[in-house]
Amino acid sequence: SLDTPIYKIEEEHIEEEYKRFDFAIEKSIKEIEDMQKYADNNIKNILSMHILMLKDKVIIEQVKNETKEKLFNIEHIYDSIISEYLDKLSSLSDKTLSERASDIIDIKSRVIRNLIRFNSEDANKIPKDCIVIAKTLTPSDVLKFNALGVSGFIVESGGFTSHASILAKSFGISTIFNVADISNKIKNGRKIIIDCKSNIVIINPNKKDIENYTILTENIKKYKEQSIIDAREKAITKDGVEIKVNANIDIPEETESLPKYGIDSIGLYRTEFLYIFSDVNDEENSFFPSEEVQFKVYKDIASKMKGRVIIRTLDIGGDKMSPALGLMDFKKEDNPFLGWRAIRFCLSNKNVFKEQLKALLRASAFGDIEIMIPMISVLEEITETKKFIEEIKFELKKENVEFNENIKVGTLIETPSAAVIIDLILKEADFISIGSNDLVQYMMACDRTNEKLSDLYNPIDISVLRMLKHIINSTKKANKRITLCGEMGGVALYTPVLLGLGIRELSMSIDSIAKVKNTIRAVSIKECEDLVKEMLDKKDNSFSKSVLNSFRNKLNIKIYEGIN
């Protein structure tokens, strides 16, 4: 994430700073005016006040005068001035005035973001194929840097299950997390090697390092070619059980490569990146994509796929933020993963939710689309969503718009509460998908992006295994379809565990497909069931890790020379 930069400027650059500031103010006003079109009267009044604040001539004049006097970049001056106002407001005894501080924070963040966002001149300063070093990394950062052609990220915090990591992986950008204080140890222009397999960073590599990693790079290219061939073959266990393997995608462009891997179905399309991505590429629109924009994207994806396409409704919040949220009374939360996100946000903003659902229903006339609701905590979230979908269907019928009247609506099981009431959810949902990333996080009460808790975030912890078994058994008893689409599904080490628990359908990023399928072909269901029984009976996490690694090492799995 980008902090407010601070640097000295020359006198001849003052007018250019003024122009940047005027543009940022005008753009911020336009963004809020766009938001007013979708807001209720109460929110419209708040947003009107935001616009008045942005137009405040006293502040604008003060910012420009101090920029001229102090010769610092204008975003730093603006940040300093607004921060002073915030300090004064926060200290007031008048509660109404002190609470106004949160509005000013929203405005300040938006203006500064519009000041420091990438432009074509900034992009030219970033060399193609470079490695970016950052303290933190958000999905929107990944999207921006991917458009500039970067080759890798080294990040001081975060983890491989974060959405920034998942997105970087889908773009094929090498990323290493939790490298302490790296931003203070490397200067621009240094040569670096990042080894994601060994999780090491080599600064100023010597000749031998370069030779070794050049050979490894060539092996990786060969592996990728062979992995495509392996991915195309069916995943059938030694005892003849076929396991369905689908793809997870983050952006529509990923569908282009799926046929090459023999994939005909999408088990998870994360639509939130459409919302974030619209802000990256469309300078005139930082608000949510319209119904028509979404319809075209969903229609295009569905019409290209022979099998079903499961589309997850907007899962914004947590570590996935859209700049448009700043316009929606979306205050900074102490615990964003437990906050106003996903279905909670959507049901509170039905005008936004309606545009997505309407687009999905319209697109369902062009392919086998299924709707998946994320972050279910209580049964009422499902019933309210289904009722809302029926209302939209009724509107479409009146408008003589074609759609699949029997479109399936499923739920993503990510919370312990949803897992506990799975029997009730199954009466409402057409299918179930397990979101292992959040489910493990909430089961273990640990932030999956916190490097200090990486040992605690354990997908094969005895509590997680028991919960997965409960969800899978309940779903099979109800004769409903179940799949797992979290990162656990794409880790070949865990594949025998999932098969032993009863999973027969998986969804993952395309670069995981070959290794997972090769593992499936090397095992029998009976062997996997015996493994899981042993892990559950022993009730010892250290034993589970040990026995799983031992099981894995005995398998006759295809080895990619120079890679495994």
Coordinates of C-alpha atoms in Angstrom, one line a residue:
S1 CA 0.0 0.0 0.0
L2 CA 1.3 3.5 -0.8
D3 CA 1.8 5.9 2.1
T4 CA 1.8 9.7 1.6
P5 CA 5.1 10.5 0.0
I6 CA 7.3 13.4 1.1
Y7 CA 9.9 15.2 -1.0
K8 CA 11.2 18.6 -1.9
I9 CA 10.2 20.4 -5.1
E10 CA 11.8 23.1 -7.2
E11 CA 10.1 26.5 -7.6
E12 CA 9.5 25.8 -11.3
H13 CA 7.3 22.8 -10.4
I14 CA 4.9 24.7 -8.2
E15 CA 2.3 25.3 -10.9
E16 CA 2.4 21.6 -11.8
E17 CA 1.7 20.8 -8.1
Y18 CA -1.3 23.1 -8.2
K19 CA -2.6 21.4 -11.3
R20 CA -2.3 18.0 -9.7
F21 CA -4.1 19.2 -6.6
D22 CA -6.9 20.8 -8.6
F23 CA -7.3 17.5 -10.6
A24 CA -7.4 15.4 -7.4
I25 CA -10.1 17.7 -5.9
E26 CA -12.2 17.6 -9.0
K27 CA -11.9 13.9 -9.4
S28 CA -12.8 13.3 -5.7
I29 CA -15.9 15.5 -6.1
K30 CA -16.9 13.5 -9.3
E31 CA -16.5 10.2 -7.4
I32 CA -18.8 11.4 -4.6
E33 CA -21.4 12.7 -7.1
D34 CA -21.4 9.3 -8.8
M35 CA -22.0 7.7 -5.4
Q36 CA -25.0 10.0 -4.7
K37 CA -26.8 8.4 -7.6
Y38 CA -27.0 5.2 -5.7
A39 CA -27.4 6.5 -2.1
D40 CA -30.5 7.0 0.0
N41 CA -31.4 10.5 1.2
N42 CA -29.6 10.2 4.5
I43 CA -26.3 9.2 2.8
K44 CA -26.9 11.8 0.0
N45 CA -26.9 14.5 2.7
I46 CA -23.6 13.2 4.2
L47 CA -22.0 13.1 0.8
S48 CA -23.2 16.6 0.0
M49 CA -21.3 17.7 3.1
H50 CA -18.2 15.9 1.8
I51 CA -18.4 17.8 -1.4
L52 CA -18.7 21.2 0.4
M53 CA -15.6 20.3 2.4
L54 CA -13.7 19.4 -0.7
K55 CA -14.6 22.8 -2.2
D56 CA -13.5 24.7 0.9
K57 CA -11.6 27.7 -0.5
V58 CA -9.8 28.5 2.7
I59 CA -8.2 25.0 2.8
I60 CA -7.4 25.0 -0.9
E61 CA -5.7 28.4 -0.6
Q62 CA -3.8 27.4 2.5
V63 CA -2.5 24.2 0.8
K64 CA -1.3 26.1 -2.2
N65 CA 0.3 28.9 -0.2
E66 CA 2.2 26.4 2.1
T67 CA 3.3 24.4 -1.0
K68 CA 4.8 27.6 -2.4
E69 CA 6.4 28.6 0.9
K70 CA 7.8 25.3 2.0
L71 CA 8.6 23.7 -1.4
F72 CA 7.3 20.3 -0.5
N73 CA 5.1 18.1 -2.6
I74 CA 1.4 19.1 -2.4
E75 CA 0.1 15.8 -1.1
H76 CA 2.4 16.0 1.9
I77 CA 1.3 19.6 2.5
Y78 CA -2.4 18.7 2.2
D79 CA -1.9 15.7 4.5
S80 CA -0.2 17.9 7.2
I81 CA -2.9 20.6 7.1
I82 CA -5.8 18.2 7.2
S83 CA -4.1 16.3 10.0
E84 CA -3.9 19.5 12.0
Y85 CA -7.6 20.1 11.6
L86 CA -8.3 16.5 12.7
D87 CA -6.2 16.9 15.8
K88 CA -8.2 20.1 16.7
L89 CA -11.6 18.4 16.0
S90 CA -10.8 15.3 18.0
S91 CA -9.9 17.3 21.1
L92 CA -13.2 19.2 21.1
S93 CA -15.7 18.3 23.8
D94 CA -18.6 18.8 21.4
K95 CA -19.3 15.1 20.4
T96 CA -21.0 16.1 17.1
L97 CA -17.9 18.1 16.0
S98 CA -15.4 15.5 17.2
E99 CA -17.3 12.7 15.3
R100 CA -17.0 14.8 12.1
A101 CA -13.4 13.8 12.1
S102 CA -14.2 10.5 10.5
D103 CA -15.7 12.3 7.5
I104 CA -12.6 14.4 7.1
I105 CA -10.4 11.2 7.3
D106 CA -12.4 9.7 4.4
I107 CA -12.1 12.9 2.3
K108 CA -8.3 13.2 3.1
S109 CA -7.7 9.6 2.1
R110 CA -9.6 10.0 -1.2
V111 CA -7.8 13.2 -2.2
I112 CA -4.4 11.8 -1.4
R113 CA -5.1 8.6 -3.3
N114 CA -6.1 10.6 -6.3
L115 CA -2.8 12.6 -6.0
I116 CA -0.5 9.6 -5.7
R117 CA -2.2 7.1 -8.0
F118 CA -0.2 5.9 -10.9
N119 CA -0.1 7.9 -14.2
S120 CA 1.7 7.2 -17.4
E121 CA 4.7 9.2 -16.3
D122 CA 5.0 7.1 -13.1
A123 CA 4.6 3.9 -15.1
N124 CA 7.6 4.8 -17.3
K125 CA 9.8 5.1 -14.2
I126 CA 9.2 1.5 -13.3
P127 CA 11.3 -0.9 -15.4
K128 CA 9.6 -4.0 -16.8
D129 CA 10.6 -7.3 -15.2
C130 CA 11.7 -5.5 -12.0
I131 CA 11.1 -6.8 -8.4
V132 CA 8.9 -4.6 -6.2
I133 CA 9.7 -4.4 -2.4
A134 CA 6.8 -3.3 -0.1
K135 CA 5.9 -3.2 3.5
T136 CA 2.4 -4.5 2.7
L137 CA 0.6 -5.6 -0.5
T138 CA -3.0 -5.3 -1.4
P139 CA -4.9 -6.8 -4.3
S140 CA -5.2 -3.4 -6.0
D141 CA -1.4 -3.0 -5.7
V142 CA -1.0 -6.3 -7.5
L143 CA -3.3 -5.2 -10.3
K144 CA -1.5 -1.9 -10.8
F145 CA 2.0 -3.4 -10.8
N146 CA 1.0 -6.4 -13.0
A147 CA -0.2 -3.8 -15.6
L148 CA 3.4 -2.4 -15.5
G149 CA 5.0 -5.8 -16.1
V150 CA 6.8 -6.4 -12.8
S151 CA 8.3 -9.9 -12.2
G152 CA 8.1 -10.3 -8.4
F153 CA 7.2 -8.9 -5.0
I154 CA 9.1 -9.1 -1.7
V155 CA 6.8 -8.1 1.1
E156 CA 7.5 -7.5 4.8
S157 CA 4.2 -8.8 6.0
G158 CA 1.2 -11.0 4.9
G159 CA 1.0 -14.6 3.8
F160 CA 0.4 -17.0 1.0
T161 CA -3.4 -17.3 1.7
S162 CA -3.9 -13.5 1.5
H163 CA -5.9 -12.3 -1.5
A164 CA -3.0 -10.3 -2.8
S165 CA -0.9 -13.5 -2.8
I166 CA -3.7 -15.4 -4.6
L167 CA -3.9 -12.7 -7.2
A168 CA -0.2 -12.5 -7.7
K169 CA -0.1 -16.2 -8.1
S170 CA -2.8 -16.1 -10.8
F171 CA -0.7 -13.6 -12.8
G172 CA 2.4 -15.8 -12.4
I173 CA 4.2 -13.1 -10.3
S174 CA 6.8 -14.6 -7.9
T175 CA 6.1 -13.4 -4.4
I176 CA 7.8 -13.8 -1.0
F177 CA 6.1 -12.6 2.2
N178 CA 7.3 -12.0 5.8
V179 CA 10.8 -10.7 4.9
A180 CA 11.5 -8.5 7.9
D181 CA 12.8 -4.9 7.3
I182 CA 13.6 -5.7 3.6
S183 CA 12.6 -2.3 2.5
N184 CA 15.5 -0.7 4.5
K185 CA 18.1 -3.3 3.4
I186 CA 17.9 -3.0 -0.4
K187 CA 18.4 0.1 -2.5
N188 CA 16.8 0.7 -5.9
G189 CA 18.7 -0.8 -8.8
R190 CA 20.3 -3.7 -6.9
K191 CA 20.2 -7.2 -8.5
I192 CA 18.0 -9.7 -6.6
I193 CA 17.1 -13.3 -6.9
I194 CA 13.9 -14.5 -5.2
D195 CA 13.4 -18.2 -4.6
C196 CA 9.8 -18.8 -3.7
K197 CA 10.2 -22.6 -3.3
S198 CA 12.9 -22.2 -0.7
N199 CA 11.5 -18.8 0.5
I200 CA 14.8 -17.0 0.3
V201 CA 16.0 -13.7 -1.1
I202 CA 19.5 -13.3 -2.5
I203 CA 20.8 -9.7 -2.6
N204 CA 23.6 -9.0 -5.1
P205 CA 23.9 -12.6 -6.3
N206 CA 27.4 -13.9 -7.3
K207 CA 28.2 -15.5 -10.6
K208 CA 27.5 -19.1 -9.2
D209 CA 24.1 -18.0 -7.9
I210 CA 23.2 -16.6 -11.3
E211 CA 24.3 -19.7 -13.1
N212 CA 22.4 -22.0 -10.7
Y213 CA 19.2 -20.0 -10.9
T214 CA 19.4 -19.6 -14.7
I215 CA 19.4 -23.5 -14.9
L216 CA 16.5 -23.6 -12.5
T217 CA 14.6 -21.1 -14.6
E218 CA 15.1 -23.3 -17.7
N219 CA 13.8 -26.3 -15.7
I220 CA 10.8 -24.4 -14.6
K221 CA 10.0 -23.6 -18.3
K222 CA 10.2 -27.3 -19.1
Y223 CA 8.0 -28.1 -16.1
K224 CA 5.4 -25.7 -17.2
E225 CA 5.2 -27.3 -20.6
Q226 CA 4.9 -30.8 -19.2
S227 CA 2.5 -29.7 -16.5
I228 CA 0.0 -28.5 -19.2
I229 CA 0.1 -32.0 -20.7
D230 CA -0.4 -33.6 -17.3
A231 CA -3.2 -31.2 -16.4
R232 CA -5.2 -32.1 -19.5
E233 CA -5.5 -35.8 -18.4
K234 CA -8.4 -36.9 -16.2
A235 CA -7.8 -37.2 -12.5
I236 CA -8.7 -40.8 -11.7
T237 CA -7.5 -42.6 -8.6
K238 CA -5.8 -46.0 -8.6
D239 CA -9.1 -47.6 -7.7
G240 CA -11.0 -45.9 -10.5
V241 CA -12.7 -42.9 -8.9
E242 CA -12.7 -39.7 -11.0
I243 CA -12.1 -36.5 -9.2
K244 CA -13.5 -33.3 -10.8
V245 CA -11.0 -30.5 -10.9
N246 CA -12.1 -27.0 -11.7
A247 CA -10.4 -23.6 -11.9
N248 CA -10.4 -20.6 -9.6
I249 CA -10.1 -17.3 -11.5
D250 CA -9.7 -13.7 -10.4
I251 CA -10.0 -11.8 -13.7
P252 CA -11.9 -12.7 -16.9
E253 CA -8.8 -12.9 -19.0
E254 CA -7.8 -16.1 -17.2
T255 CA -10.6 -18.0 -19.0
E256 CA -8.5 -17.8 -22.2
S257 CA -5.9 -20.3 -20.9
L258 CA -8.3 -22.8 -19.3
P259 CA -9.0 -25.0 -22.4
K260 CA -5.2 -25.5 -22.7
Y261 CA -5.3 -27.1 -19.3
G262 CA -8.3 -29.3 -20.1
I263 CA -10.6 -27.3 -17.8
D264 CA -14.2 -26.9 -18.7
S265 CA -15.7 -25.5 -15.5
I266 CA -15.0 -22.6 -13.1
G267 CA -15.4 -23.5 -9.4
L268 CA -14.9 -19.9 -8.2
Y269 CA -14.8 -16.6 -10.0
R270 CA -13.9 -13.9 -7.4
T271 CA -15.9 -10.9 -8.7
E272 CA -14.5 -8.5 -6.2
F273 CA -11.4 -8.1 -8.4
L274 CA -13.7 -6.8 -11.2
Y275 CA -14.6 -4.0 -8.8
I276 CA -11.1 -3.3 -7.8
F277 CA -9.8 -3.6 -11.3
S278 CA -12.3 -1.1 -12.7
D279 CA -10.7 1.5 -10.5
V280 CA -7.2 0.7 -11.8
N281 CA -8.0 0.9 -15.5
D282 CA -10.8 3.5 -15.7
E283 CA -9.6 6.9 -14.7
E284 CA -13.1 8.3 -15.2
N285 CA -14.8 5.8 -12.9
S286 CA -13.7 4.7 -9.5
F287 CA -17.1 3.6 -8.5
F288 CA -18.5 0.1 -8.7
P289 CA -18.9 -1.4 -12.2
S290 CA -22.4 -0.9 -13.7
E291 CA -24.9 -3.7 -14.3
E292 CA -24.1 -3.5 -18.1
V293 CA -20.3 -3.7 -17.5
Q294 CA -20.8 -6.8 -15.2
F295 CA -23.3 -8.4 -17.6
K296 CA -20.8 -8.3 -20.5
V297 CA -18.1 -9.8 -18.3
Y298 CA -20.2 -12.6 -16.9
K299 CA -21.8 -13.4 -20.3
D300 CA -18.3 -13.6 -21.9
I301 CA -17.0 -16.0 -19.3
A302 CA -20.2 -18.2 -19.3
S303 CA -20.3 -18.4 -23.1
K304 CA -16.6 -19.6 -23.3
M305 CA -17.0 -22.4 -20.8
K306 CA -18.5 -25.8 -21.7
G307 CA -19.2 -26.6 -18.0
R308 CA -20.7 -24.7 -15.1
V309 CA -19.4 -21.3 -13.9
I310 CA -19.8 -20.7 -10.2
I311 CA -19.7 -16.9 -9.6
R312 CA -19.2 -15.6 -6.1
T313 CA -21.1 -12.5 -5.3
L314 CA -19.1 -9.4 -4.2
D315 CA -16.8 -10.3 -1.3
I316 CA -15.4 -6.9 -0.6
G317 CA -13.8 -6.0 2.7
G318 CA -11.2 -7.7 4.8
D319 CA -8.0 -7.6 2.8
K320 CA -9.9 -6.7 -0.4
M321 CA -10.8 -3.0 -0.5
S322 CA -12.2 -1.0 -3.3
P323 CA -11.6 2.8 -3.3
A324 CA -15.4 3.2 -3.9
L325 CA -16.0 2.0 -0.4
G326 CA -14.7 5.4 0.9
L327 CA -17.9 6.8 -0.6
M328 CA -20.1 4.3 1.2
D329 CA -19.7 5.2 4.9
F330 CA -17.1 2.4 5.0
K331 CA -15.0 3.4 8.0
K332 CA -11.7 1.8 8.9
E333 CA -12.5 -1.2 11.1
D334 CA -10.4 -2.6 13.9
N335 CA -11.1 -6.1 12.8
P336 CA -11.9 -6.0 9.0
F337 CA -12.0 -9.8 8.6
L338 CA -14.8 -9.8 11.2
G339 CA -16.4 -6.7 9.9
W340 CA -18.8 -5.2 7.3
R341 CA -17.8 -7.4 4.3
A342 CA -19.1 -9.8 1.7
I343 CA -22.9 -10.7 2.1
R344 CA -23.1 -8.3 5.1
F345 CA -22.1 -5.4 2.9
C346 CA -24.3 -6.5 0.0
L347 CA -27.5 -6.9 2.0
S348 CA -26.8 -3.4 3.5
N349 CA -26.3 -2.0 0.0
K350 CA -29.0 -3.6 -2.0
N351 CA -28.7 -1.1 -4.8
V352 CA -25.2 -2.3 -5.4
F353 CA -26.1 -5.9 -4.8
K354 CA -29.1 -5.7 -7.2
E355 CA -26.9 -4.5 -10.1
Q356 CA -24.7 -7.6 -9.7
L357 CA -27.5 -10.1 -9.3
K358 CA -29.4 -8.6 -12.2
A359 CA -26.2 -8.9 -14.4
L360 CA -25.7 -12.5 -13.2
L361 CA -29.3 -13.5 -14.0
R362 CA -29.2 -11.9 -17.5
A363 CA -25.8 -13.6 -18.2
S364 CA -27.3 -17.0 -17.1
A365 CA -29.1 -17.1 -20.5
F366 CA -25.7 -17.6 -22.2
G367 CA -24.2 -20.4 -20.1
D368 CA -24.4 -22.6 -17.0
I369 CA -23.9 -19.9 -14.3
E370 CA -24.4 -20.6 -10.7
I371 CA -24.5 -18.0 -7.9
M372 CA -22.5 -18.5 -4.7
I373 CA -23.0 -16.4 -1.6
P374 CA -19.9 -15.8 0.6
M375 CA -19.4 -15.3 4.3
I376 CA -22.7 -16.7 5.5
S377 CA -22.9 -16.5 9.3
V378 CA -26.6 -16.8 9.9
L379 CA -29.4 -18.6 8.0
E380 CA -31.3 -15.3 7.5
E381 CA -28.5 -14.1 5.2
I382 CA -29.3 -16.9 2.8
T383 CA -33.1 -16.6 3.0
E384 CA -33.0 -12.8 2.5
T385 CA -30.6 -13.2 -0.5
K386 CA -32.8 -15.8 -2.1
K387 CA -35.9 -13.7 -1.6
F388 CA -34.1 -10.7 -3.2
I389 CA -33.1 -12.8 -6.2
E390 CA -36.7 -13.9 -6.7
E391 CA -37.8 -10.2 -6.6
I392 CA -35.2 -9.4 -9.3
K393 CA -36.4 -12.4 -11.4
F394 CA -39.9 -11.0 -11.2
E395 CA -38.7 -7.6 -12.5
L396 CA -36.8 -9.3 -15.4
K397 CA -39.9 -11.3 -16.4
K398 CA -41.9 -8.0 -16.5
E399 CA -39.2 -6.6 -18.7
N400 CA -39.2 -9.7 -21.0
V401 CA -35.5 -10.3 -20.3
E402 CA -34.3 -13.9 -20.7
F403 CA -32.5 -15.7 -17.8
N404 CA -32.3 -19.1 -16.4
E405 CA -35.3 -19.4 -14.1
N406 CA -33.7 -22.5 -12.4
I407 CA -30.3 -20.9 -11.7
K408 CA -28.7 -22.6 -8.7
V409 CA -27.8 -20.6 -5.6
G410 CA -25.2 -22.1 -3.3
T411 CA -23.3 -20.9 -0.3
L412 CA -19.6 -20.7 0.6
I413 CA -19.0 -22.2 4.0
E414 CA -16.3 -20.1 5.7
T415 CA -17.5 -19.5 9.2
P416 CA -17.8 -21.9 12.2
S417 CA -21.4 -20.8 12.7
A418 CA -22.3 -21.8 9.1
A419 CA -20.6 -25.1 9.6
V420 CA -22.5 -25.8 12.8
I421 CA -25.9 -25.1 11.1
I422 CA -24.9 -26.8 7.9
D423 CA -28.1 -29.0 8.1
L424 CA -30.3 -25.9 8.0
I425 CA -28.2 -24.3 5.3
L426 CA -28.5 -27.4 3.1
K427 CA -32.3 -27.0 3.1
E428 CA -31.9 -23.6 1.4
A429 CA -28.7 -24.0 -0.7
D430 CA -28.5 -25.9 -4.0
F431 CA -24.8 -26.7 -3.5
I432 CA -22.0 -26.1 -0.9
S433 CA -18.5 -25.0 -1.4
I434 CA -15.9 -24.9 1.4
G435 CA -13.8 -21.7 1.6
S436 CA -10.9 -23.2 3.5
N437 CA -8.9 -20.0 3.8
D438 CA -11.3 -18.2 6.0
L439 CA -12.7 -21.3 7.6
V440 CA -9.3 -22.3 9.0
Q441 CA -8.7 -18.6 10.0
Y442 CA -11.9 -18.4 12.0
M443 CA -11.6 -21.9 13.4
M444 CA -8.2 -21.2 14.7
A445 CA -8.9 -17.6 15.7
C446 CA -5.8 -16.4 13.9
D447 CA -5.2 -13.8 11.2
R448 CA -4.0 -15.7 8.2
T449 CA -1.9 -12.7 7.0
N450 CA -0.1 -12.4 10.4
E451 CA 3.4 -14.0 10.0
K452 CA 3.7 -14.5 13.8
L453 CA 0.7 -16.9 13.6
S454 CA 1.7 -18.9 10.6
D455 CA 2.2 -22.1 12.6
L456 CA -1.2 -21.8 14.2
Y457 CA -2.8 -21.4 10.7
N458 CA -2.9 -25.2 10.1
P459 CA -5.4 -26.7 7.6
I460 CA -4.9 -30.2 9.1
D461 CA -5.4 -29.2 12.7
I462 CA -7.6 -31.8 14.4
S463 CA -10.4 -29.2 14.9
V464 CA -10.3 -28.3 11.2
L465 CA -10.4 -32.0 10.1
R466 CA -13.4 -32.7 12.4
M467 CA -15.2 -29.6 11.0
L468 CA -14.5 -30.5 7.4
K469 CA -15.7 -34.1 8.0
H470 CA -18.9 -32.7 9.6
I471 CA -19.6 -30.4 6.6
I472 CA -18.8 -33.1 4.0
N473 CA -20.8 -35.9 5.7
S474 CA -23.8 -33.6 6.2
T475 CA -23.8 -32.4 2.6
K476 CA -23.6 -36.0 1.2
K477 CA -26.4 -37.1 3.5
A478 CA -28.6 -34.3 2.1
N479 CA -27.6 -35.5 -1.5
K480 CA -26.2 -32.1 -2.4
R481 CA -23.1 -31.3 -4.4
I482 CA -20.0 -30.2 -2.4
T483 CA -16.6 -28.8 -3.5
L484 CA -13.6 -27.1 -1.9
C485 CA -12.3 -24.0 -3.5
G486 CA -9.8 -22.6 -0.9
E487 CA -6.0 -22.6 -1.2
M488 CA -5.9 -25.9 0.6
G489 CA -7.4 -27.5 -2.5
G490 CA -4.5 -26.4 -4.6
V491 CA -1.8 -27.8 -2.2
A492 CA -0.9 -31.3 -3.4
L493 CA 0.3 -32.3 0.1
Y494 CA -3.3 -32.0 1.4
T495 CA -5.0 -33.8 -1.6
P496 CA -5.0 -37.2 0.0
V497 CA -6.5 -35.7 3.2
L498 CA -9.4 -34.1 1.2
L499 CA -10.1 -37.3 -0.7
G500 CA -10.1 -39.3 2.5
L501 CA -12.6 -36.8 4.1
G502 CA -14.9 -37.4 1.1
I503 CA -14.2 -34.5 -1.3
R504 CA -14.7 -35.5 -4.9
E505 CA -14.6 -32.1 -6.5
L506 CA -11.9 -29.4 -6.1
S507 CA -11.3 -26.0 -7.5
M508 CA -7.9 -24.2 -7.6
S509 CA -5.6 -21.9 -9.5
I510 CA -4.5 -23.3 -12.8
D511 CA -0.8 -23.6 -11.8
S512 CA -1.7 -26.1 -9.1
I513 CA -3.8 -28.4 -11.3
A514 CA -1.0 -30.6 -12.7
K515 CA 0.6 -31.4 -9.3
V516 CA -2.8 -32.1 -7.7
K517 CA -3.9 -34.3 -10.5
N518 CA -0.7 -36.2 -10.4
T519 CA -1.2 -36.8 -6.7
I520 CA -4.8 -38.0 -7.3
R521 CA -3.5 -40.6 -9.9
A522 CA -1.0 -41.9 -7.4
V523 CA -3.5 -42.8 -4.6
S524 CA -6.6 -44.9 -3.9
I525 CA -9.6 -43.7 -2.0
K526 CA -9.1 -46.5 0.5
E527 CA -5.5 -45.4 1.2
C528 CA -6.7 -41.8 1.7
E529 CA -9.6 -42.8 4.0
D530 CA -7.2 -44.9 6.1
L531 CA -4.8 -42.0 6.4
V532 CA -7.5 -39.6 7.6
K533 CA -8.9 -42.2 10.1
E534 CA -5.4 -42.5 11.5
M535 CA -5.0 -38.7 11.8
L536 CA -8.4 -38.4 13.5
D537 CA -7.9 -41.3 15.8
K538 CA -4.5 -40.2 17.0
K539 CA -5.7 -36.6 17.8
D540 CA -2.1 -35.2 17.7
N541 CA -1.2 -32.4 15.3
S542 CA 2.5 -33.3 15.2
F543 CA 1.7 -36.9 14.4
S544 CA -0.7 -35.8 11.7
K545 CA 2.0 -33.7 10.0
S546 CA 4.5 -36.5 10.3
V547 CA 2.2 -39.3 9.0
L548 CA 1.0 -37.1 6.1
N549 CA 4.6 -36.4 5.0
S550 CA 5.4 -40.1 5.3
F551 CA 2.4 -41.0 3.3
R552 CA 3.3 -38.5 0.6
N553 CA 6.9 -39.6 0.4
K554 CA 5.8 -43.2 -0.3
L555 CA 3.7 -42.3 -3.3
N556 CA 4.8 -42.8 -6.8
I557 CA 4.1 -39.3 -7.9
K558 CA 5.5 -37.9 -11.2
I559 CA 8.7 -35.9 -10.5
Y560 CA 9.6 -32.8 -12.6
E561 CA 13.3 -32.9 -12.8
G562 CA 15.0 -29.9 -11.3
I563 CA 11.7 -28.7 -9.7
N564 CA 10.5 -31.1 -7.1

